[in-house]
XYZ file of C-alpha atoms in Angstrom:
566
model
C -6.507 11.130 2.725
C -7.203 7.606 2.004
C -4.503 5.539 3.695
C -2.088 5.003 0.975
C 0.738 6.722 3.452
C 3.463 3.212 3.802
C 6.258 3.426 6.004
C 9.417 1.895 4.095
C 9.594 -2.034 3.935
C -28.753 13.584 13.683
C -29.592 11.858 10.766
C -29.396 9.030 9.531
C -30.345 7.592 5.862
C -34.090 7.966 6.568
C -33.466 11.181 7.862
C -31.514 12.378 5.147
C -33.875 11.404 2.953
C -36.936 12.974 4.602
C -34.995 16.181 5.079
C -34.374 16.324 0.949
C -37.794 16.276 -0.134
C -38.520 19.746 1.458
C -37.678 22.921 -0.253
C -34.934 24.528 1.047
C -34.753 28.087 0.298
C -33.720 30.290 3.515
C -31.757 32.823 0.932
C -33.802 32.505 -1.891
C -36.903 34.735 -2.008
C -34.766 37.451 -0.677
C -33.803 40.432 -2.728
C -30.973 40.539 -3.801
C -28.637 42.920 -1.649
C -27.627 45.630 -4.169
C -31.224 46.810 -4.079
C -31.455 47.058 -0.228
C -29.019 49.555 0.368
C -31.491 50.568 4.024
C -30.870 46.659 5.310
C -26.885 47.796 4.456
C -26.853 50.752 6.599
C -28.865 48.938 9.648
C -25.575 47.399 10.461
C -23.775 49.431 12.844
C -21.108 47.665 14.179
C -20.090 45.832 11.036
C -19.709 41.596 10.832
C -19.436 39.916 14.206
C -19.147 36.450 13.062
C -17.175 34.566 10.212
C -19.078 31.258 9.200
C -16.666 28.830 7.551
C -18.236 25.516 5.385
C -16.042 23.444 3.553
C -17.609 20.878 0.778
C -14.439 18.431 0.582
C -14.238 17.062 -2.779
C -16.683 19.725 -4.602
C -15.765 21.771 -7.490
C -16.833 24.792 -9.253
C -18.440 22.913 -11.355
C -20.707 21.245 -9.014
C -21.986 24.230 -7.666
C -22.897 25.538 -11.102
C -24.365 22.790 -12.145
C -26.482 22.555 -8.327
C -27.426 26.628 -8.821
C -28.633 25.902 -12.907
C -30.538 22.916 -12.467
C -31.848 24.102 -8.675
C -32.417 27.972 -9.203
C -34.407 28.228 -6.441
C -32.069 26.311 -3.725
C -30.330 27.444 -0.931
C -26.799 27.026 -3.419
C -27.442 29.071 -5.975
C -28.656 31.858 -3.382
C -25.609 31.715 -2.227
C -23.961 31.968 -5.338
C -26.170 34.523 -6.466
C -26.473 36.993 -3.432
C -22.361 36.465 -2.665
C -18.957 37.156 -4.014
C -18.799 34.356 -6.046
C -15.034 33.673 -7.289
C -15.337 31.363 -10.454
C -11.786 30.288 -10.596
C -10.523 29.284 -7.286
C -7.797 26.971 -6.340
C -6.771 24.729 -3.409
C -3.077 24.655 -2.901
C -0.936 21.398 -3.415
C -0.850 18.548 -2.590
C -4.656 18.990 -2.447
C -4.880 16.703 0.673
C -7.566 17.792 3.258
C -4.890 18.686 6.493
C -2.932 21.235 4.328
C -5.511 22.266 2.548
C -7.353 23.160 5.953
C -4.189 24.218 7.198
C -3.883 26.849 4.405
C -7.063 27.665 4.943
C -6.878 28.870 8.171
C -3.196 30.383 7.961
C -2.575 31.793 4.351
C 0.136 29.696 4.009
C 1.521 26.675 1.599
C 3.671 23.791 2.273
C 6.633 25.878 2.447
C 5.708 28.117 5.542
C 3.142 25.657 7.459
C 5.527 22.519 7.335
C 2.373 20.301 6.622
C 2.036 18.507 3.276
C -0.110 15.819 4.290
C -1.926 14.098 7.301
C 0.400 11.249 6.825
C 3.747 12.110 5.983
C 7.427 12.036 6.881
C 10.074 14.575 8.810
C 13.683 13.914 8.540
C 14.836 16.155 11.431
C 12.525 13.927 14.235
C 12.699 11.259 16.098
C 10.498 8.010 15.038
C 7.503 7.462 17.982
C 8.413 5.799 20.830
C 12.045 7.245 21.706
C 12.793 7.943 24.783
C 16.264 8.485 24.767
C 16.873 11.090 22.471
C 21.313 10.695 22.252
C 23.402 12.341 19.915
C 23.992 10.309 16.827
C 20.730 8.918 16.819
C 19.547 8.547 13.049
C 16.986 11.218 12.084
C 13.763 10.459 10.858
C 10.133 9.649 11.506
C 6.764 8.850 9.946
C 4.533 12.039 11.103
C 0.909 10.598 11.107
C -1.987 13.217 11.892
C -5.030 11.083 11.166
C -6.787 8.391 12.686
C -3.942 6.232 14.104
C -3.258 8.657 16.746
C -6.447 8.185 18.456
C -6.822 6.340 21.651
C -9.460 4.315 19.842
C -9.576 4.939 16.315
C -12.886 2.698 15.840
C -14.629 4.550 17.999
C -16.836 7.301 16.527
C -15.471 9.225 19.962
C -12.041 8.516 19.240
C -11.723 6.943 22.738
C -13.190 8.566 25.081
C -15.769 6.568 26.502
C -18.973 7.889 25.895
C -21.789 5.470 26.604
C -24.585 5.498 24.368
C -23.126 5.948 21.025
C -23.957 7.431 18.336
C -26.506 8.966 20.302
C -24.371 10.816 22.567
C -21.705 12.222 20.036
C -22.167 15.804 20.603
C -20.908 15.564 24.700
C -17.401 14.863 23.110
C -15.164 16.897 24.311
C -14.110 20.400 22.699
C -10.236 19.778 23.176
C -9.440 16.346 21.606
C -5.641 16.811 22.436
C -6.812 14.707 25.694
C -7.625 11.909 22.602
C -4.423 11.881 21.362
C -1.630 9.039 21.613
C 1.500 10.420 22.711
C 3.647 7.310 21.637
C 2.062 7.300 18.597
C 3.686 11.101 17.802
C 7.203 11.757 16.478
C 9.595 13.131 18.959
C 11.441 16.323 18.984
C 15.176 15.700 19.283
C 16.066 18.829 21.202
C 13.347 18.208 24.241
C 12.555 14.622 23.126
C 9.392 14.821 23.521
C 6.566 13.995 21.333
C 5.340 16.694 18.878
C 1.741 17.417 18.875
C -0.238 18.789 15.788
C -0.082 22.165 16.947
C 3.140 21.917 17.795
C 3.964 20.569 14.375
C 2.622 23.794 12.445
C 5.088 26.551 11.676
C 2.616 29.626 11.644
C -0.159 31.027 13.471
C -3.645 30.157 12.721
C -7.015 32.750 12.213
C -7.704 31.377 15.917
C -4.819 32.485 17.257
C -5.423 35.870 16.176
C -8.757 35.766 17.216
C -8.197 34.617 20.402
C -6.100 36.825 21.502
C -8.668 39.548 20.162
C -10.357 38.219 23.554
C -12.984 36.182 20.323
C -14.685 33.281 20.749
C -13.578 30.365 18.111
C -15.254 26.886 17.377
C -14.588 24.496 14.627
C -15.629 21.065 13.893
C -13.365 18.506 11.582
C -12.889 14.786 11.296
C -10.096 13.331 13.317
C -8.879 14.741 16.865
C -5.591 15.123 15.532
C -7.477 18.998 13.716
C -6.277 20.277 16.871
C -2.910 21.563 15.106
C -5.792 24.897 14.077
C -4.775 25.700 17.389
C -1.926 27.024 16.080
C 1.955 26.917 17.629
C 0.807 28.523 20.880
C -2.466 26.016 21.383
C -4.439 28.126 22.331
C -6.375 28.835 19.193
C -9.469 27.096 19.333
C -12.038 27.784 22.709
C -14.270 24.319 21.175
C -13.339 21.892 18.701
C -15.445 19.206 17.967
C -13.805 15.982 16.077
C -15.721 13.006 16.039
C -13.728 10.163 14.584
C -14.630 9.470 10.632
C -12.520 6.549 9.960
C -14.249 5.063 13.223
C -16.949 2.238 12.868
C -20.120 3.681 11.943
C -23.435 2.928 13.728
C -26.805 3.193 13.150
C -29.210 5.924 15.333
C -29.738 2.593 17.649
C -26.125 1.991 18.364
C -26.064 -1.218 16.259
C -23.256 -1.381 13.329
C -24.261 -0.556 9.547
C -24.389 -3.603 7.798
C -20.677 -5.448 6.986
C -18.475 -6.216 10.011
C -15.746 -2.910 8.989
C -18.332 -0.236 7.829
C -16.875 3.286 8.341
C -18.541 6.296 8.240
C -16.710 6.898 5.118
C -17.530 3.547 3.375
C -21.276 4.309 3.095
C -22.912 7.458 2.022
C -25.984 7.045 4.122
C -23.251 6.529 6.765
C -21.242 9.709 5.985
C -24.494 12.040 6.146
C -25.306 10.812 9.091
C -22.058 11.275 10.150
C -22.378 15.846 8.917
C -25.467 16.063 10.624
C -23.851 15.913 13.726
C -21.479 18.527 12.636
C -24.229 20.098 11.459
C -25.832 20.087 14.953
C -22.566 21.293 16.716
C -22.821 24.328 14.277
C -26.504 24.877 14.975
C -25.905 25.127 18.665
C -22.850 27.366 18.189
C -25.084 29.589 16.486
C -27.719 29.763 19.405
C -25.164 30.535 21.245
C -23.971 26.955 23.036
C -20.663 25.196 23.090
C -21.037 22.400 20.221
C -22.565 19.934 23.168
C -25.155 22.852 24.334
C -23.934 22.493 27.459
C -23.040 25.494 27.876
C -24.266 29.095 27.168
C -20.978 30.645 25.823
C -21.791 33.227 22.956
C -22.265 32.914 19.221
C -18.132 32.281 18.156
C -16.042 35.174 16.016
C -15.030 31.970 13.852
C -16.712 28.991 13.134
C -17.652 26.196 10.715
C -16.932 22.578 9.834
C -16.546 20.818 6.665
C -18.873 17.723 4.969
C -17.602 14.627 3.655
C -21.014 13.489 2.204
C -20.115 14.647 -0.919
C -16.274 13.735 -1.198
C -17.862 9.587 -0.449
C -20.534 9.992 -3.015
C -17.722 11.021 -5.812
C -15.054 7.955 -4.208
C -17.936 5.330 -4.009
C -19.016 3.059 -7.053
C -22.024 2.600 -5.521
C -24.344 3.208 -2.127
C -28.016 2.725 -1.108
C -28.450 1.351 -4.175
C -27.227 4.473 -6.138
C -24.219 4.659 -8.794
C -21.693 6.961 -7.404
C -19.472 9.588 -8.894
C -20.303 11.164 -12.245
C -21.793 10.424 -15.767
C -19.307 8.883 -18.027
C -18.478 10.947 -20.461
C -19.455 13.760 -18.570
C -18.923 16.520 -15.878
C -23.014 15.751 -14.633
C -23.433 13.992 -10.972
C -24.670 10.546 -11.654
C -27.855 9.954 -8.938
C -26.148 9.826 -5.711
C -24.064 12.743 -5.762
C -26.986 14.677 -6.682
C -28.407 13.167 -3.785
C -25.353 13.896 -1.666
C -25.159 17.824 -3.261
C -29.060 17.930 -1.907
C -28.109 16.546 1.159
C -25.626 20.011 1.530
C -28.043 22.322 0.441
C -30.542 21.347 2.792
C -28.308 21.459 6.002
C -26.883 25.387 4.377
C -30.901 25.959 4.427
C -30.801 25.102 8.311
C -27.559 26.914 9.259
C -28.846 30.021 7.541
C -32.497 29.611 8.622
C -30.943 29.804 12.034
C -28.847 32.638 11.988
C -31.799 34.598 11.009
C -33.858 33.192 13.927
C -31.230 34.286 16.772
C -31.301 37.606 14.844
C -27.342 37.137 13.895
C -28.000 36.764 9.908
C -26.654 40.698 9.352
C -23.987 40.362 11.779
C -22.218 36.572 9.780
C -20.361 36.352 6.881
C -20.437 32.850 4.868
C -17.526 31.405 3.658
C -18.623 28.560 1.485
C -15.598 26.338 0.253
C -13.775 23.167 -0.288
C -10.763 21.887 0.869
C -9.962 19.896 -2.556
C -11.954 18.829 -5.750
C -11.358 14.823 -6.268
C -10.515 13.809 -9.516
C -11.029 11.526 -12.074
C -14.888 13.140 -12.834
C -15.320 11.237 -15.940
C -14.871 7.192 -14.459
C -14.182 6.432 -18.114
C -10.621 8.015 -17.360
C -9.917 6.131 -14.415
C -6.766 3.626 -13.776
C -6.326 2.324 -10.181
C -2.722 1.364 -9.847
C -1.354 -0.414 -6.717
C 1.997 1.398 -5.369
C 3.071 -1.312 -4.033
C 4.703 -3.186 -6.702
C 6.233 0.361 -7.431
C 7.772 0.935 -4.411
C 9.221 -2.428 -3.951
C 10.824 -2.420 -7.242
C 12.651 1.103 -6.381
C 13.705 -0.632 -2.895
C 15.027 -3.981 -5.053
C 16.474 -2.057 -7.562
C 18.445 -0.063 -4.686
C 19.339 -2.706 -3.037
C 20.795 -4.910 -5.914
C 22.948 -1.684 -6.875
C 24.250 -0.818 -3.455
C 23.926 -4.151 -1.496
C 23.640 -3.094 2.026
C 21.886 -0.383 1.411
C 18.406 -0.688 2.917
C 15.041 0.179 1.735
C 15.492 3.515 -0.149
C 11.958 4.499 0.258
C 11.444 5.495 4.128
C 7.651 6.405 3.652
C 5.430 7.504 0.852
C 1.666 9.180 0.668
C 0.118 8.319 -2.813
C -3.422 8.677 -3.400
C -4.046 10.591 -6.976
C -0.503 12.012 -6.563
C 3.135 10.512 -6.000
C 5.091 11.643 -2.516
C 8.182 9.779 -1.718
C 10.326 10.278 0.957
C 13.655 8.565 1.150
C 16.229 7.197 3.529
C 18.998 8.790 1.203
C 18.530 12.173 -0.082
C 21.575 12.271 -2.146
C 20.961 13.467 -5.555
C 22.657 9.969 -6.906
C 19.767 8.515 -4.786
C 16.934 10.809 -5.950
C 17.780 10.622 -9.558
C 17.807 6.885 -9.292
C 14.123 7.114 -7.993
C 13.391 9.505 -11.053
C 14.892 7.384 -13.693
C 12.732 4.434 -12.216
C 9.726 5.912 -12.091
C 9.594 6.926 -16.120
C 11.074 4.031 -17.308
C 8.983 1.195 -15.952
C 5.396 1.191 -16.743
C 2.565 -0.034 -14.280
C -0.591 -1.840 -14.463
C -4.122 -1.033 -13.486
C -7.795 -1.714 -13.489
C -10.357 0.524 -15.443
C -13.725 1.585 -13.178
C -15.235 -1.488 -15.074
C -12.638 -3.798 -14.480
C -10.622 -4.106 -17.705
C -6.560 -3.927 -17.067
C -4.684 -0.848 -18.503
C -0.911 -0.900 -18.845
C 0.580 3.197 -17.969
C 4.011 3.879 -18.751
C 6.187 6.006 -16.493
C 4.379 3.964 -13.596
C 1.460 6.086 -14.221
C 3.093 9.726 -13.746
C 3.033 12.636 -16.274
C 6.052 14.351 -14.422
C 8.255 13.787 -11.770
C 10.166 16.031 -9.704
C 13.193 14.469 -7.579
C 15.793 16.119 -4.863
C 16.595 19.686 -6.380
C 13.523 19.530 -8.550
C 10.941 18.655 -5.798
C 12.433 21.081 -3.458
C 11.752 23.881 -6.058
C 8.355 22.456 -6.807
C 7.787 23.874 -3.123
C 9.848 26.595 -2.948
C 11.750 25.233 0.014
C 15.718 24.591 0.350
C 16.484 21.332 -0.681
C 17.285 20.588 3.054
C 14.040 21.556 4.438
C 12.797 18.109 6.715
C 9.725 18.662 5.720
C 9.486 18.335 1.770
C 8.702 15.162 -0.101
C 11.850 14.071 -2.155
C 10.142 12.726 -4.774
C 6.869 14.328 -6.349
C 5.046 12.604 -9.158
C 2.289 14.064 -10.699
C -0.054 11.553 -12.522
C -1.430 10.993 -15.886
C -4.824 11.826 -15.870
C -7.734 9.392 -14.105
C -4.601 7.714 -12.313
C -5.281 6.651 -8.402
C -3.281 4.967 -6.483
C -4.901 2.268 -4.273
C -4.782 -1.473 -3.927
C -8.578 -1.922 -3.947
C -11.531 -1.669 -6.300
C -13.406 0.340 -3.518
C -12.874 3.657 -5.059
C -13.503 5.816 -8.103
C -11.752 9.444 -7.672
C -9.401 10.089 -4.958
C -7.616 13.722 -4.005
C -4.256 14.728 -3.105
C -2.803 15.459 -6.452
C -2.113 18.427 -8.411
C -4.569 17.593 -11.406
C -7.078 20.831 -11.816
C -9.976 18.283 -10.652
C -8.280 18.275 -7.792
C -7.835 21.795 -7.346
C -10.650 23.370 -8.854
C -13.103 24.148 -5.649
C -16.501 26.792 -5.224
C -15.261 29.969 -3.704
C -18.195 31.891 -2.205
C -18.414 34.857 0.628
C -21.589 36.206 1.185
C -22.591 38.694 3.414
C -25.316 41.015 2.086
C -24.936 43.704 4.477
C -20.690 43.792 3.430
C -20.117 42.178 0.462
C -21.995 42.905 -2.986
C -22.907 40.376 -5.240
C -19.964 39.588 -8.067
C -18.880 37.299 -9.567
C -15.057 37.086 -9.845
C -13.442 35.508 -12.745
C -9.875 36.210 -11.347
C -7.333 33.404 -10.137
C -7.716 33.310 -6.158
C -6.122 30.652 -4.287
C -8.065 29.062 -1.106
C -5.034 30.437 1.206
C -6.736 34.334 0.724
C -9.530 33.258 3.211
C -7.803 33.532 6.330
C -6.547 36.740 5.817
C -10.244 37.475 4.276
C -11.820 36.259 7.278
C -9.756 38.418 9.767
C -10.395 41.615 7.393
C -14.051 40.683 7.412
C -14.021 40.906 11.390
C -12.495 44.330 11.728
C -8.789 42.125 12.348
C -5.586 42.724 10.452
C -4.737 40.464 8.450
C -0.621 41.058 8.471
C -1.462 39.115 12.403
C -0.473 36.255 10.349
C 2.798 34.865 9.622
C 2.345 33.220 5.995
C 0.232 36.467 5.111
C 3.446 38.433 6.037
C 6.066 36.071 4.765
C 4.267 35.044 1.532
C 2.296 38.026 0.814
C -0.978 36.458 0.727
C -3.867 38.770 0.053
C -7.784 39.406 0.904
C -10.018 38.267 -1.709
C -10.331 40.479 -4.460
C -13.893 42.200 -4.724
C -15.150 42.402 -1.021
């Protein structure tokens, strides 16, 4: 998520670099495990551990690309020695909190309740109410990202830790403590705020494993990842969430260069950023809490995700390299091949050090992507600012029903349209839809040129009714955009010239992620050409520890199966 959501009216770049000129080749070398049949049968009490690494913004694509050119790499062993599944799909909207969310569940939009990090509930209370009194209008903004923090610039989110970046990993593993109340909507039956957790509508993989008497860990990007601790909040024994859209510092504690440098605006930045992620893993595998504080046990569950490569495919340019892809083309330009190296070294660690404590056999790899980012080709990209958009819908409103208000209470557009309204009637959402297609909008190419779109950009739109049954959800579910507009191809909402791809939409660039599980001693080699959906790992990764998958809600209200092939 980029910020477009609008309420109505250890290593650092040196490092990094050092790290990818060695070869990195943990799995390779190995044989491959159909022909070791003996180093099968060794393990006697089956897979202990579930490793879960999420690439956001990666596709299929990359990772064939990374295994053909880099045959040798840590990657394609993966690929190679794992079920491989060759057409997977993140859900939509393809933003990073539900696609985590459905990640860890099985579950969509429609059973979870979360369609974005920033979005909007119609049956809460805005932030701030204290006085929750019949009558009082419904509604509220629900933001799950960085303005929830006690200190959003603060690569700690608040907390206080002297001697950052440095001291990063002593942040605490339960960042609900980081977390704004006032800054949370506000439940109008105990009127009081809702946390993330709270929020979700089904149980997480943690919650099962938890109350298995398992160990979990995770490690994600804003505090506000504690709703993977499920309804009951218990889910997660250590999560570690170091701020991303905080203010990024070098190893010495002085800021990168340019006064509002985030962690996200700078790929150096961003890797330096994973590698403490990275580390938090690494201890979890020797059997730490993420701060190795603590001798706790290797954890049933784990992971984290990177962001190195979603800020190599969003930047024009960084450390001197062009971002994003060739135009004309599906091949990383220099520095996401640089960012895709970057990965592959820091798998070579993880798995280098599950074979050192001896728990290689005993760990499953789940090796993923939250969403793809789309447009690949920059020669198809149109930035359009929403802004004009949205303020002609509210004029337009307005001059028919003087009076009326603002009809657009909130929206979250990034490569896709979400609109949610302060009337819901389908008078009011077909006004929206009739808007939308018949004005066009205006953009900027990647080099600058202006494009004119018709239908402000969008290929299809669903409103009221339509948008409800886009989701599968009663038309008055709270939860559900009104409006859904899915966009022309290369289209990305934003205001700025900062950015080349984006997420969040439904376009197959988007959606189109690596899928890999490997576990030699469980899982043969295959590779899968069937339709999976990234929603069948959480049922996958209880089946893969011995747990039953019907423990979770969405997997018994949707249906959602294991992986085919394990």
């Amino acid at each position: 998520m980029s910020g477009r959501f609008k309420l109505g009216g250890l290593a650092a770049a040196a490092l990094a670099a050092g790290a990818l000129s060695a070869p990195v080749t943990a799995l390779a070398g190995h044989a491959h495990p159909r022909s070791e049949p003996a180093r099968r049968a060794e393990v006697r009490q089956g897979l202990q551990h579930v490793l879960v690494i999420s690439v956001d913004g990666m596709h299929q694509s990359d990772l064939e690309w990374y295994a053909r050119n880099h045959p040798n790499s840590e990657l394609a062993a993966l690929a190679e020695h794992g079920a491989q599944y060759a057409n997977a799909q993140t859900q939509v909207p393809s933003d990073s909190f539900p696609g985590t969310v459905g990640m860890f569940t099985g579950g969509d939009p429609r059973v979870t309740g979360v369609y974005y990090d920033d979005e909007y509930n119609h049956a809460l209370f805005p932030p701030g109410t204290t006085t929750c009194t019949p009558g009082l209008a419904l509604g509220s903004p629900v933001i799950y990202d960085s303005p929830v923090d006690i200190n959003s610039r603060r690569l700690d989110a608040g907390e206080g830790l002297s001697g950052l970046p440095g001291s990063i990993l002593q942040m605490t593993g339960h960042p609900q403590s980081l977390i704004v109340p006032s800054g949370l909507p506000v439940d109008p039956n105990t009127c009081t705020p809702v946390y993330p957790h709270q929020y979700l509508g089904v149980n997480t993989v943690f919650n099962v494993a938890h109350d298995a008497g398992l160990r979990t860990a995770y490690s994600d990007k804003h505090p506000a990842y504690e709703i993977l601790d499920g309804p009951s909040g218990n889910g997660i024994d250590d999560l570690f969430t170091p701020e991303i859209d905080s203010l990024a510092l070098e190893p010495n504690g002085t800021r990168y260069p340019g006064n509002d440098t985030t962690w996200t605006s700078d790929n150096a930045a961003t890797m330096q950023y994973d590698s403490y992620k990275v580390q938090a893993v690494i201890n979890e595998i020797d059997g730490y809490n993420h701060s190795r504080g603590e001798k706790v046990g290797v954890p049933a569950i784990f992971g984290m995700n990177f962001q190195t490569v979603s800020t190599a495919e969003k930047l024009p340019t960084s450390d001197g390299l062009r971002g994003g892809y060739y135009p004309g083309s599906t091949d990383p330009g220099p520095l996401l091949q640089r960012a895709l190296d970057y990965v592959n070294h820091q798998m070579a660690r993880m798995v280098s050090e599950l074979r050192a404590q001896g728990v290689a056999d005993s760990t499953a790899i789940i090796f993923t992507a939250k969403h793809g980012q789309s447009p690949k080709d920059p020669n198809q990209l149109t930035r359009i600012d929403d802004g004009p958009i949205i303020a002609g819908i509210n004029a337009a409103w307005t001059q028919a029903h003087p009076g009326a208000g603002a009809l657009v209470a909130a929206s979250s557009d990034d490569d896709g349209m979400l609109l949610w309204l302060s009337d819901r009637s389908p008078e009011a959402t077909s006004f929206v839809e009739r808007y939308l297609l018949t004005h066009p909008a205006i953009g900027n190419t990647a080099t600058g040129g202006s494009r004119t779109l018709q239908a402000s950009g969008l290929a299809q739109v669903y409103a009221g009714d339509g948008a409800a049954q886009y989701f599968g959800v009663p038309v008055s579910d709270p939860h559900h955009p009104d409006i859904v507009g899915v966009v022309q191809q290369g289209v990305v909402y934003t205001g700025a010239t900062a950015k080349i791809a984006e997420h969040g939409g439904a376009n197959p660039e988007d959606r189109d992620v690596p899928l890999v599980v490997y576990a030699p001693a469980a899982v043969g080699a295959n590779l899968i050409g069937q339709t999976v959906k990234t929603e069948q790992i959480a049922p996958t990764i209880l089946r893969l520890l011995g747990l039953d998958p019907q423990s979770l809600d969405a997997v018994r209200i949707e249906g959602t199966r294991v992986l085919p092939g394990l």
